[in-house]
Coordinates of C-alpha atoms in Angstrom, one line a residue:
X1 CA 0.0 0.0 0.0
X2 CA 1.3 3.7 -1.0
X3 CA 0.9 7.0 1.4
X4 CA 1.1 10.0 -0.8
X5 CA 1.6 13.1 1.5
X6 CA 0.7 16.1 -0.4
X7 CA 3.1 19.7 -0.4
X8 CA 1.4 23.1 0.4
X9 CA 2.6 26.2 -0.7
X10 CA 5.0 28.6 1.3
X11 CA 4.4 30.5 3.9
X12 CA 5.7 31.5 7.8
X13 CA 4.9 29.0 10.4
X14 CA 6.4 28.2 14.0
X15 CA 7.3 24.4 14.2
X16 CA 5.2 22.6 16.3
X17 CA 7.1 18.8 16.9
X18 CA 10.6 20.5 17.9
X19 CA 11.9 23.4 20.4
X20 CA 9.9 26.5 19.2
X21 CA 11.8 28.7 16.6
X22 CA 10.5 30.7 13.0
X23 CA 10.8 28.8 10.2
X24 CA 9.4 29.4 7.5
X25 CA 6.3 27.3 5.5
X26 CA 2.8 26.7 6.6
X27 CA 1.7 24.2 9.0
X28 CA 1.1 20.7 7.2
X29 CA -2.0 19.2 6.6
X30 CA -2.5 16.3 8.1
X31 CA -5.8 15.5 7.2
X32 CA -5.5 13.0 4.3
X33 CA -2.8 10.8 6.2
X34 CA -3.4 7.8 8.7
X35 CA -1.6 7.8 12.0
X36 CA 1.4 6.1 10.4
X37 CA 2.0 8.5 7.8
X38 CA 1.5 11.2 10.7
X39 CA 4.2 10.0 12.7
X40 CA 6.8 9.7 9.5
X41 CA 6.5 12.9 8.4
X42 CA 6.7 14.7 11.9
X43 CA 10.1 12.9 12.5
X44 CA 11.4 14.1 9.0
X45 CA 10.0 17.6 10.1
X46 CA 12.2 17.0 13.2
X47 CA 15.2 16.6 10.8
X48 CA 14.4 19.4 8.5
X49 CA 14.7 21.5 11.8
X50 CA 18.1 20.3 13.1
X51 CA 19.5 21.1 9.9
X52 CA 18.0 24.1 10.0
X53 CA 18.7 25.6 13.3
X54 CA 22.0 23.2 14.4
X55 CA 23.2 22.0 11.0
X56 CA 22.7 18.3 11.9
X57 CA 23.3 16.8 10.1
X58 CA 23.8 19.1 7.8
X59 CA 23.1 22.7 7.0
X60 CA 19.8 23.6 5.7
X61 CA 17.9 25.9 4.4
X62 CA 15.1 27.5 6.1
X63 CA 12.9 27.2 3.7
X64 CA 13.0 23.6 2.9
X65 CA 10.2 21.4 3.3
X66 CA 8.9 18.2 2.6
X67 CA 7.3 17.6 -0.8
X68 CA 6.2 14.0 -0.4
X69 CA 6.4 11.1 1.6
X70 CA 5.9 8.0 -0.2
X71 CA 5.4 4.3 2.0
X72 CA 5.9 1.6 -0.2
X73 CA 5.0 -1.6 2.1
X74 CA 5.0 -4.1 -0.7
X75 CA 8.3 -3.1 -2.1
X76 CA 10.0 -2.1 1.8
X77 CA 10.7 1.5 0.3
X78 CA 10.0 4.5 2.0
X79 CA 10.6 8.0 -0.6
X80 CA 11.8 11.2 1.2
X81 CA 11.0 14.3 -1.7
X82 CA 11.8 17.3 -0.2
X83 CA 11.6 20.8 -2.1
X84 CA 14.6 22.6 -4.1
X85 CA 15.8 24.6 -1.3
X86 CA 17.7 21.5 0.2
X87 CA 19.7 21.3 -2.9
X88 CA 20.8 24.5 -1.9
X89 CA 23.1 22.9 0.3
X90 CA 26.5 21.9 -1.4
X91 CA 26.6 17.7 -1.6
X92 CA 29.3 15.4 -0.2
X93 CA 29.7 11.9 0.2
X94 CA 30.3 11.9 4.3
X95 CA 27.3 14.6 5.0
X96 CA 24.8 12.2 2.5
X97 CA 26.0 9.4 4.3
X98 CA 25.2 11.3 7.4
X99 CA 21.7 11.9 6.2
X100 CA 20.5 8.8 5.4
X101 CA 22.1 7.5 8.5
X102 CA 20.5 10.1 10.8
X103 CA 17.0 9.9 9.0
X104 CA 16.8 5.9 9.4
X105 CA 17.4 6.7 13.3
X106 CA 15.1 9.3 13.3
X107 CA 12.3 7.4 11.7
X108 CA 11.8 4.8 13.7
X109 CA 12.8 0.7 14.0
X110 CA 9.4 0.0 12.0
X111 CA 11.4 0.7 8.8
X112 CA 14.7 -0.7 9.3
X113 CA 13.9 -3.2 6.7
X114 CA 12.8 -0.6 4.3
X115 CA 15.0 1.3 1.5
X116 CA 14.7 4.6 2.1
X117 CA 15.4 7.3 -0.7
X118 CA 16.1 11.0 -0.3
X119 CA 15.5 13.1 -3.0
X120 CA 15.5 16.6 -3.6
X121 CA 14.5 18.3 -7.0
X122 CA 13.4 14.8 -8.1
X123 CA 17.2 13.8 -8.1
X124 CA 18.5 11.3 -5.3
X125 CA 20.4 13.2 -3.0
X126 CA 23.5 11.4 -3.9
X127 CA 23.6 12.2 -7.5
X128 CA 23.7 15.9 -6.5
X129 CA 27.2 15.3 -5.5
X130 CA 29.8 16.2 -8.3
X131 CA 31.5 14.2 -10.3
X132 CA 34.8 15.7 -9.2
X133 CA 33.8 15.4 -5.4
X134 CA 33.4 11.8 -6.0
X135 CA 35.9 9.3 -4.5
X136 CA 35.9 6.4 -7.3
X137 CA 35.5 7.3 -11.3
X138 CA 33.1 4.4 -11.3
X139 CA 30.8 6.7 -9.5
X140 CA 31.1 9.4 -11.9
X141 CA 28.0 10.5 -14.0
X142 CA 29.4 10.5 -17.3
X143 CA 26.3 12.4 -18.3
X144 CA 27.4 15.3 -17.2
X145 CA 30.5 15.1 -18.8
X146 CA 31.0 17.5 -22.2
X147 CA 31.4 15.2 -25.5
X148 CA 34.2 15.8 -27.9
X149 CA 33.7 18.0 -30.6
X150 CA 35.4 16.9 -33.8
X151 CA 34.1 19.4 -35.9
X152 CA 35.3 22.6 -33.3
X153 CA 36.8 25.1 -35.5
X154 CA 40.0 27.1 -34.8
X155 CA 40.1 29.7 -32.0
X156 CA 38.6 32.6 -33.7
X157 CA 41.6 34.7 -32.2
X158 CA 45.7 33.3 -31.6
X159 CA 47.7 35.8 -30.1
X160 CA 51.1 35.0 -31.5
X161 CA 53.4 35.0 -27.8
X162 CA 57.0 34.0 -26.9
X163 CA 55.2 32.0 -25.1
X164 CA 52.4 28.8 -25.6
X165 CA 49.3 27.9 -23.5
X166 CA 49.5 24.0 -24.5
X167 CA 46.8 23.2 -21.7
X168 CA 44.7 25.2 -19.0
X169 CA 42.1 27.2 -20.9
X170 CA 44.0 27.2 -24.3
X171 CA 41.2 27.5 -26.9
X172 CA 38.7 27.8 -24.9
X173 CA 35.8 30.5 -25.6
X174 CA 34.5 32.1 -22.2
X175 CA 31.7 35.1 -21.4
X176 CA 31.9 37.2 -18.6
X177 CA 29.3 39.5 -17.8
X178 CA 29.8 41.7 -15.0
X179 CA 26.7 42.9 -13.8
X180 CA 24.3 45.9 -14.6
X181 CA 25.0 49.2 -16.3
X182 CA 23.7 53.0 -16.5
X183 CA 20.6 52.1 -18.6
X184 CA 16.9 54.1 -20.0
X185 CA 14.2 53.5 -17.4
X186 CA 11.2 53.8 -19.9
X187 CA 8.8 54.8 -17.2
X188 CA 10.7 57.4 -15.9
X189 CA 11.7 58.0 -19.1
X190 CA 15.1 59.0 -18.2
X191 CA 18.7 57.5 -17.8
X192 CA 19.6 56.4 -14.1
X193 CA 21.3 53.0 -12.9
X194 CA 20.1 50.0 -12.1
X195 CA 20.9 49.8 -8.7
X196 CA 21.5 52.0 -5.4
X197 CA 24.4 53.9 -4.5
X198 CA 26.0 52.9 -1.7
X199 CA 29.2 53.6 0.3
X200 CA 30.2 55.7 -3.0
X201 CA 30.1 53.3 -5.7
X202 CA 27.4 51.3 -7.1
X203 CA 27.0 48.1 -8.4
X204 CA 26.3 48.7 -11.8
X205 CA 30.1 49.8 -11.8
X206 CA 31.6 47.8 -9.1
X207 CA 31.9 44.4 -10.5
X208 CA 34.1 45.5 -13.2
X209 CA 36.7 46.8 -10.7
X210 CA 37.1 42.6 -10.3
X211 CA 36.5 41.3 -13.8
X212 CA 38.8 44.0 -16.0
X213 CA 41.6 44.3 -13.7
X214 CA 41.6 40.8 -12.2
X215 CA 39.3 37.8 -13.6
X216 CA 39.5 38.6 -17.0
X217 CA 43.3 39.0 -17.6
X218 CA 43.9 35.8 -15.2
X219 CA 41.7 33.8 -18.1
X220 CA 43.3 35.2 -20.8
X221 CA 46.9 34.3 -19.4
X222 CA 45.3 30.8 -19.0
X223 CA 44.8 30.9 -23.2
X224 CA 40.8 31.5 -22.8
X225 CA 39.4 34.2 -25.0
X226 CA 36.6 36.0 -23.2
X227 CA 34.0 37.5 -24.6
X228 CA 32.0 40.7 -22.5
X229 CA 28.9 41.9 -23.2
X230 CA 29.4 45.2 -22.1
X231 CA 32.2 47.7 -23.3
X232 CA 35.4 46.6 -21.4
X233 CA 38.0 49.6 -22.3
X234 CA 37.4 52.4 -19.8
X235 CA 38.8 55.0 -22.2
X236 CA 36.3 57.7 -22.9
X237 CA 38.0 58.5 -26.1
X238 CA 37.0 56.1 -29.4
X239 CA 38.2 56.5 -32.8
X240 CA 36.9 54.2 -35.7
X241 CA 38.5 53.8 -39.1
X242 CA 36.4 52.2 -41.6
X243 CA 36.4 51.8 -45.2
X244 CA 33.0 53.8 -45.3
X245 CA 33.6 56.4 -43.1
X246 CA 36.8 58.1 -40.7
X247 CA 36.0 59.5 -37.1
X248 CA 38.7 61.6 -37.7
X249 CA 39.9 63.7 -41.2
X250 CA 43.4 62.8 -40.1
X251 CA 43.1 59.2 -40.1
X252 CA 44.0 56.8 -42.7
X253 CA 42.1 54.0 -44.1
X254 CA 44.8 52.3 -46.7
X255 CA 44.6 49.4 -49.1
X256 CA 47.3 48.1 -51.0
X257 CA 48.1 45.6 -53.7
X258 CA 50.9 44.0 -55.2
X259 CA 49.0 43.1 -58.4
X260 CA 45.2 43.2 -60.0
X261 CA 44.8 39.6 -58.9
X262 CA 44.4 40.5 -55.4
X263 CA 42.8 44.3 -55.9
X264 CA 40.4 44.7 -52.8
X265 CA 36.9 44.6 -53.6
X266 CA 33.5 45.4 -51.5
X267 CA 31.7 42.1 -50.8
X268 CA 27.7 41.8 -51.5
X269 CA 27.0 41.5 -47.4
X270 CA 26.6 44.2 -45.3
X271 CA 29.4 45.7 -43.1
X272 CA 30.0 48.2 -40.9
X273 CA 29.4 52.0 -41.1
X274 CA 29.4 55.0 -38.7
X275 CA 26.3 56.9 -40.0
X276 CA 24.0 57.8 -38.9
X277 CA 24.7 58.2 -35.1
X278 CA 23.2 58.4 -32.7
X279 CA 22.0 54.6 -33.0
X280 CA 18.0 54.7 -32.8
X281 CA 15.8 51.5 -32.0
X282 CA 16.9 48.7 -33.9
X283 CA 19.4 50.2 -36.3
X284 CA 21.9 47.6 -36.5
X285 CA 25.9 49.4 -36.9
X286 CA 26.9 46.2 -39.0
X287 CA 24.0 46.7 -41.7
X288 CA 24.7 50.2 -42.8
X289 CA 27.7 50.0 -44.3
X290 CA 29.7 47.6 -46.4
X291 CA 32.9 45.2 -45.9
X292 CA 36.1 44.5 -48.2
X293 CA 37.8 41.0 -49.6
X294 CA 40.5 39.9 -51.6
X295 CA 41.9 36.4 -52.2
X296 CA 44.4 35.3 -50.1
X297 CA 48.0 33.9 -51.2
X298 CA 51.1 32.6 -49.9
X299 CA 53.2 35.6 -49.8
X300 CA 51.9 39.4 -48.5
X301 CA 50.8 40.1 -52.0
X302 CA 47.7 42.5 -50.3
X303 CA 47.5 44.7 -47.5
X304 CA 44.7 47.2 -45.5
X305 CA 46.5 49.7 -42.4
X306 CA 44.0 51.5 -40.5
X307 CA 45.7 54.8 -39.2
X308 CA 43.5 56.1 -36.2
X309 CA 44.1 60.0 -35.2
X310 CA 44.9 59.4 -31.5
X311 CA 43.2 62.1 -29.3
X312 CA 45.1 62.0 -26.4
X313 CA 48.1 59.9 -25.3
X314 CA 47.0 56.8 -23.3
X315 CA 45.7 53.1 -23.5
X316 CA 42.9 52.0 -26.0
X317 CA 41.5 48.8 -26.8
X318 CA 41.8 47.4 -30.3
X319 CA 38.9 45.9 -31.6
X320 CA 38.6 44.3 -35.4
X321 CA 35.7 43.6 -37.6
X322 CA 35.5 41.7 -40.8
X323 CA 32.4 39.5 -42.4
X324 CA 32.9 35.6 -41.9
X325 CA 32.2 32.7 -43.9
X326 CA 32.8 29.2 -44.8
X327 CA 35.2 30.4 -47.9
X328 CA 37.3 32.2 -45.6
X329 CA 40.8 31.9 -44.2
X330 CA 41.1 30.6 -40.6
X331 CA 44.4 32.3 -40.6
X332 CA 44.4 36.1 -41.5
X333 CA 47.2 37.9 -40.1
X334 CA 46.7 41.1 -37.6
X335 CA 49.5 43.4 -36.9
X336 CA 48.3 46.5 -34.0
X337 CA 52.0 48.7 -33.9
X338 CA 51.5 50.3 -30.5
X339 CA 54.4 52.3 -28.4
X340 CA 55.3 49.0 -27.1
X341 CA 56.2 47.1 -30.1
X342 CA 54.0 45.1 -32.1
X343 CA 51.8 42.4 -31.6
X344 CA 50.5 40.3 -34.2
X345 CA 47.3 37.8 -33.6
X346 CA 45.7 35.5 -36.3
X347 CA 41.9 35.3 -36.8
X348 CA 39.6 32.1 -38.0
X349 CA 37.4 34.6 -40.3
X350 CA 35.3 31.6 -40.6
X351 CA 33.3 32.9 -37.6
X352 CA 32.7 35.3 -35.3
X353 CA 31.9 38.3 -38.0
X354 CA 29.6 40.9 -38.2
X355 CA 30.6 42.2 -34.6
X356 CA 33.6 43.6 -32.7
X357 CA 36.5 41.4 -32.1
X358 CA 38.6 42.6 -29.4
X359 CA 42.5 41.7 -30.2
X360 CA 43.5 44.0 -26.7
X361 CA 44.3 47.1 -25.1
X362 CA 47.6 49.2 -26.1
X363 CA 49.4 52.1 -25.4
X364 CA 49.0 54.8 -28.4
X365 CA 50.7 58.4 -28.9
X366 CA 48.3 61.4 -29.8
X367 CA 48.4 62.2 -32.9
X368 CA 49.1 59.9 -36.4
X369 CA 51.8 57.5 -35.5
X370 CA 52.0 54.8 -38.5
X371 CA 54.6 52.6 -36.9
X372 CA 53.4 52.9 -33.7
X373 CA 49.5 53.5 -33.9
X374 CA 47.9 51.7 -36.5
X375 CA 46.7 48.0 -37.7
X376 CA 47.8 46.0 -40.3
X377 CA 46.2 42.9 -41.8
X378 CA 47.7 40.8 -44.4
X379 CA 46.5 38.8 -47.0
X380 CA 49.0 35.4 -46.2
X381 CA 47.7 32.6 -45.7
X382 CA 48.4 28.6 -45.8
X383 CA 45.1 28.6 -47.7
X384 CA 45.3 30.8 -50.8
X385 CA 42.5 31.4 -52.8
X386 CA 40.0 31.5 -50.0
X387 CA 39.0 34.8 -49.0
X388 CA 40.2 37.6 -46.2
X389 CA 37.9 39.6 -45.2
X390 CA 38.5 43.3 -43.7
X391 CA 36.0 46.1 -42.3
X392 CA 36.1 48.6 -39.3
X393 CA 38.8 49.0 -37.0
X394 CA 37.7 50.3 -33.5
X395 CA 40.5 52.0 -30.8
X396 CA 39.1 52.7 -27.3
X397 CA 35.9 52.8 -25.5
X398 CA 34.6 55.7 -26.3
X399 CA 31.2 57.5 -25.1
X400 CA 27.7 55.7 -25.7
X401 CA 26.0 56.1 -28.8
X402 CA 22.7 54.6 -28.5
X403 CA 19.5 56.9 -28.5
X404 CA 16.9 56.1 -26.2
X405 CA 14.0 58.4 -25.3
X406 CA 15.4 60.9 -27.7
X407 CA 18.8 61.3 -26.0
X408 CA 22.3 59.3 -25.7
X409 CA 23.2 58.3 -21.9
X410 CA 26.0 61.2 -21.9
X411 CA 28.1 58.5 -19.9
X412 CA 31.1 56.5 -21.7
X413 CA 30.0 53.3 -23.0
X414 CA 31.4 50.9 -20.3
X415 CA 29.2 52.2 -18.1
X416 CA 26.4 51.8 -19.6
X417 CA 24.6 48.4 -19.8
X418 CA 24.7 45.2 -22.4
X419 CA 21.7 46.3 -23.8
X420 CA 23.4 49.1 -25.7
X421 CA 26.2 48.2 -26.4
X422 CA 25.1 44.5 -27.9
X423 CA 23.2 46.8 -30.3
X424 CA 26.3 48.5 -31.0
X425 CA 28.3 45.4 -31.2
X426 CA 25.9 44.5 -34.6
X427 CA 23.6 42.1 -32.3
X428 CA 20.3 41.6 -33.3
X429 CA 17.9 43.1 -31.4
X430 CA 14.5 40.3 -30.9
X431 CA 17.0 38.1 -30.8
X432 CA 19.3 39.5 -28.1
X433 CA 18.6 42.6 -26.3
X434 CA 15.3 43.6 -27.6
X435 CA 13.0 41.0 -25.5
X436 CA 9.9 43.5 -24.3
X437 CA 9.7 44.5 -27.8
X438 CA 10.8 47.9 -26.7
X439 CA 9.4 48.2 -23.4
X440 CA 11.5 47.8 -20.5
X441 CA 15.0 48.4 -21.1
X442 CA 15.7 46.6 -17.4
X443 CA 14.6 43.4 -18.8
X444 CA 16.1 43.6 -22.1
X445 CA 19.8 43.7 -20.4
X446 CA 19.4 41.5 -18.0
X447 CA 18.0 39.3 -20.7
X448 CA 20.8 40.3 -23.2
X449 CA 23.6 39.2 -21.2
X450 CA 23.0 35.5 -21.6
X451 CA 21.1 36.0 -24.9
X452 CA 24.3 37.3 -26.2
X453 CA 26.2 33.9 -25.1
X454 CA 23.8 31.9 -27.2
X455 CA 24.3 33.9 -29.9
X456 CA 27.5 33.3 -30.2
X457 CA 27.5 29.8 -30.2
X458 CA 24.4 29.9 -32.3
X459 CA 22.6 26.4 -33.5
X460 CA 21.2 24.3 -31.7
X461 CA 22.1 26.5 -29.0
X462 CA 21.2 29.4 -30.2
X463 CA 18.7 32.3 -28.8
X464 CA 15.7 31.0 -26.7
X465 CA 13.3 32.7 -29.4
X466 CA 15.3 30.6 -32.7
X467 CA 17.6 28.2 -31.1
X468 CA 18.2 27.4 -34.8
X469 CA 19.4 30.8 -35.2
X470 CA 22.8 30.3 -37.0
X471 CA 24.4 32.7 -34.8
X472 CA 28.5 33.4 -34.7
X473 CA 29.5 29.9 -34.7
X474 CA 31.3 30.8 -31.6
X475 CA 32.0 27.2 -29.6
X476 CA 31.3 29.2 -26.6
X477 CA 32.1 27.1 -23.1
X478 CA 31.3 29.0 -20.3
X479 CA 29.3 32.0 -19.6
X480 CA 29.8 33.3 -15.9
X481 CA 28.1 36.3 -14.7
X482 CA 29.8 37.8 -11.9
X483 CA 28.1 40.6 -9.5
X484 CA 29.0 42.1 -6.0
X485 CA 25.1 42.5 -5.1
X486 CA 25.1 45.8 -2.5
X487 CA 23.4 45.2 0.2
X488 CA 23.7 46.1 4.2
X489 CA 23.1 43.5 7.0
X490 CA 22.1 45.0 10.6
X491 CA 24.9 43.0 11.9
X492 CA 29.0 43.1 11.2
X493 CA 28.5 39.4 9.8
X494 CA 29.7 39.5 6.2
X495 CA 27.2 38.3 3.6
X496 CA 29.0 36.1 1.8
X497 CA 29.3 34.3 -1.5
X498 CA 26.6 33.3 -3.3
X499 CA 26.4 30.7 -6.7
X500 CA 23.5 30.6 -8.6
X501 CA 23.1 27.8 -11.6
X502 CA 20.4 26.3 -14.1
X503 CA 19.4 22.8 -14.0
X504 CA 17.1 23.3 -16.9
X505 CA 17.0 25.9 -19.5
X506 CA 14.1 28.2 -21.2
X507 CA 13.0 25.5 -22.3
X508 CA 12.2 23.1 -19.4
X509 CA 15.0 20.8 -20.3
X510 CA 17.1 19.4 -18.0
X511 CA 19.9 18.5 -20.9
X512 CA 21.7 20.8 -23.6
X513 CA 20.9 20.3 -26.9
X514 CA 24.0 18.0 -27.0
X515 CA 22.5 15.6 -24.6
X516 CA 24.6 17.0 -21.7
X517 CA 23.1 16.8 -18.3
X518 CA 22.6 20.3 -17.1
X519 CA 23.9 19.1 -13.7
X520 CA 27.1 19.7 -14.9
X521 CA 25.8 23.3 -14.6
X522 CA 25.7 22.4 -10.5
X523 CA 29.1 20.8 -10.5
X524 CA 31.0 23.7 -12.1
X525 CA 29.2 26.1 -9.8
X526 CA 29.7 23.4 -6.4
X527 CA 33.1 23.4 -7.4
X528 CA 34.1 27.1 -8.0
X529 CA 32.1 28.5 -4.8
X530 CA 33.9 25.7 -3.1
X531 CA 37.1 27.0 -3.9
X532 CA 36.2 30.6 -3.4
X533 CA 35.1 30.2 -0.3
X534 CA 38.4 27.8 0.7
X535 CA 40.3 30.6 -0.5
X536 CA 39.0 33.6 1.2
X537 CA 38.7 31.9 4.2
X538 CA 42.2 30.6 4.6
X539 CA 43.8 33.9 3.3
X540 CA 41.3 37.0 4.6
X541 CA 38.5 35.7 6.7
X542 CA 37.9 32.6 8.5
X543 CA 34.2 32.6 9.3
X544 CA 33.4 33.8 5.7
X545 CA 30.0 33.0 4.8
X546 CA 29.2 30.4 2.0
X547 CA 25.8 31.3 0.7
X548 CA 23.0 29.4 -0.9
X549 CA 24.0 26.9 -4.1
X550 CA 20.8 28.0 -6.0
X551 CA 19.3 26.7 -8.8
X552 CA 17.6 29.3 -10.5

């Protein structure tokens, strides 16, 4: 015979079986069970509020709660479901161990014939563990372990170092998105940020003090290139030097060729262009203007150098453009001549175009400084006769661009949100940062952020709204978003650090379209909050708070 217990919503309740203290649900209903089915749930409340007050014998959260009981008497099971916020305690072998062990005590000698599961989010406890926390392979969930991709292409940029990456992140394609920005608020119809001020900064701004000085660079220097969906380079100053338009009269735009067999010519897609600025709704940077190809050869038989007019002496990020397809080299040749030398990085133009590709971030003379200020790209290649590509060439950050509510946001562009500057980055807008169809600019970023991942990577992973959507062809592997959350506590306790992960996407599935569990979602988050916290503890803090594992 079966004993279905039913779950009631949330709510605040003082527990009744136990020493009185607020946790939070309302009181069960006991009315459909029998005495039996009484007496087994009151003892699992008992254990939900150990864990929740003493951690025994673990720590829980206070909002967990029993789903279902389920008393199998013909099979000699009894089924413990309790709700997602257990899983928001990070899984070990020893403390499972210690629940099972502490809930077959706790539930009475009538069932110590019966199998008793736990389970939380329909998983058994046990398989919330990670694979990496697991003390024999044979354990492992292979599941949740990413397939080999045969067909990956190149790394759509190789910096060319002294030095090579041969493991660690080498090739591998990461997103970081730090937080919100200075966005529209379309009800208050005026620019303002996201969130509060507080102790003179804000969060909209603080994150990136972490992510461009810190997180970012220590990836790079790993061999990952990382994408960001909002402008990186805090230089307020931008100069862009395209083949349909100069920022500047004094720059230089130059094509050269050492014969008519490689004359540059303008391909039949769309490129880049300047005009018209500022940006309105929808206008898309990368469809107003026009791109340039040649064939490519064996020797540097062509040649574009984009000379920028440098407004002030300082440091500017380099960012290329250039139209991809199948027919084109996985190998073109970038030169950026800075006052450091030169530094040359070769580009798969078989993805990745129709946006800004950042190369990195350089220190450049005011003024127009050929050999020491400028870009060259070369048509060399080991596969001549495919094609190489060229359009605009952006130096620094500059100041946002995008009109909304009939002005720009007056602020430079890294501080403003993704939404903006995706649009400038050529992204397109239902797709990517245009969700509310125009309606709530705080949606659309926070939307954009991850929209702008898919995107990249494109089908079958593309955006939620066309996951067919061909996208960049980007074989992205991570997207991490990193925030710092302001907040106050009424105490001197520190808040902590928090890791929120998906088990199932937009679409209710709990695998990527490559069959991949998405517990391997849980796993990478387990593990990097583990080591976070480890970390900060042992080095600044000891009783540093670890936060909820949530599964959003």
């Amino acid at each position: 015979m079966k004993h279905t217990i039913p779950f009631f919503l949330l709510w605040i309740f003082l527990f009744s079986c136990a020493p009185k203290t607020v946790l939070i649900g309302p009181p069960y209903n006991y009315g459909k069970m029998d005495k039996r089915s009484i007496k087994l749930h009151q003892n699992v409340e008992k254990f939900i509020y150990y864990g929740v007050t003493d951690g025994v014998p673990l720590k829980l959260h206070p909002r967990t709660r029993i789903d279902t009981l389920v008393i199998d008497d013909k099979n000699l099971s009894v089924r413990i479901d309790f709700n997602k916020y257990f899983s928001y305690t990070p899984l070990r072998e020893d403390n499972v161990g210690r629940v099972y062990q502490t809930l077959r005590e706790m539930i009475g000698g009538k069932y110590r014939n019966y199998d008793v599961q736990v389970r939380s989010r329909e998983y058994p406890i046990q398989e919330l563990i990670p694979n990496y926390f697991r003390s024999r392979k044979t354990d492992h969930d292979l599941s949740r372990k990413p397939l080999p991709d045969r067909q990956r292409p190149l790394p759509l940029v190789r910096p060319q170092r002294p030095w090579s990456v041969p493991s660690g992140l080498a090739g591998k394609n990461i997103v970081v998105a730090h937080s919100h920005g200075w966005h529209y608020d379309n009800v208050e119809q005026r620019w303002e940020w996201m969130r509060p001020r507080l102790f003179q900064t804000v969060e909209d701004l603080l994150p990136m003090s972490f992510t461009i000085p810190y997180l970012i660079p220590m990836l790079e220097n790993a061999g990952a290139y990382v994408f960001v969906p909002r402008e990186r380079d805090i230089q307020v100053h931008e100069v862009v030097v395209d083949n349909d338009s100069l920022a500047s009269k004094a720059s230089q735009y130059l094509e050269w060729q050492r014969s008519s067999e490689f004359t540059w010519q303008t391909g039949s897609d769309s490129g880049f262009a300047l005009s018209p600025i500022p940006y309105l709704y929808g206008v898309n940077p990368f469809r107003q203007g026009t791109s340039r190809f040649t064939d490519a050869d064996t020797t540097a038989s062509a040649g574009i150098d984009w000379v920028p007019d440098i407004p002030e002496d300082g440091r500017y990020a380099v960012y290329i453009s250039f139209h991809a397809g199948a027919d084109h080299v996985d190998d073109a040749s970038y030169t950026v001549q800075h006052r450091g030398g030169s530094s040359t990085f070769v580009i798969n133009q078989q993805i990745g175009g129709g946006t800004w590709v950042y190369l990195g971030t350089f220190a450049f003379a005011k003024g127009v400084h050929p050999d020491s200020g400028s870009v060259h790209l070369s048509n060399i290649s080991k596969s001549p006769g495919r094609l190489v590509s060229a359009d605009a060439v952006r130096f620094g950050g500059g100041m946002g661009n995008v009109s909304r509510g009939g002005s720009v946001s007056g602020r430079p562009r890294f501080m403003e949100g993704a939404r903006y500057y995706l649009q400038y980055a050529g992204m397109p807008d239902s797709l990517v940062y245009s969700h509310t169809n125009d309606k709530d600019d705080y949606v659309d970023d926070r939307v954009s952020r991850t929209e702008y991942a898919n995107y990249l990577k494109g089908m079958p992973y593309g955006p939620n709204k066309d996951r067919q959507q061909k996208g960049l062809g980007v074989p992205v592997d991570l997207s991490l978003a990193f925030h710092t959350d302001a907040g106050i506590s009424q105490n001197d306790t520190t808040i902590g650090t928090l890791m929120i992960y998906s088990s199932t996407g937009a679409d209710t599935q709990n695998v990527f379209p490559d069959s991949v569990s998405r517990l391997a979602n849980r796993d990478f988050g387990d593990i990097l909050q583990t080591e976070l916290v480890d970390d900060i503890r042992s080095r600044f803090d000891p009783v540093w708070n670890r936060r909820d594992l949530m599964d959003s």
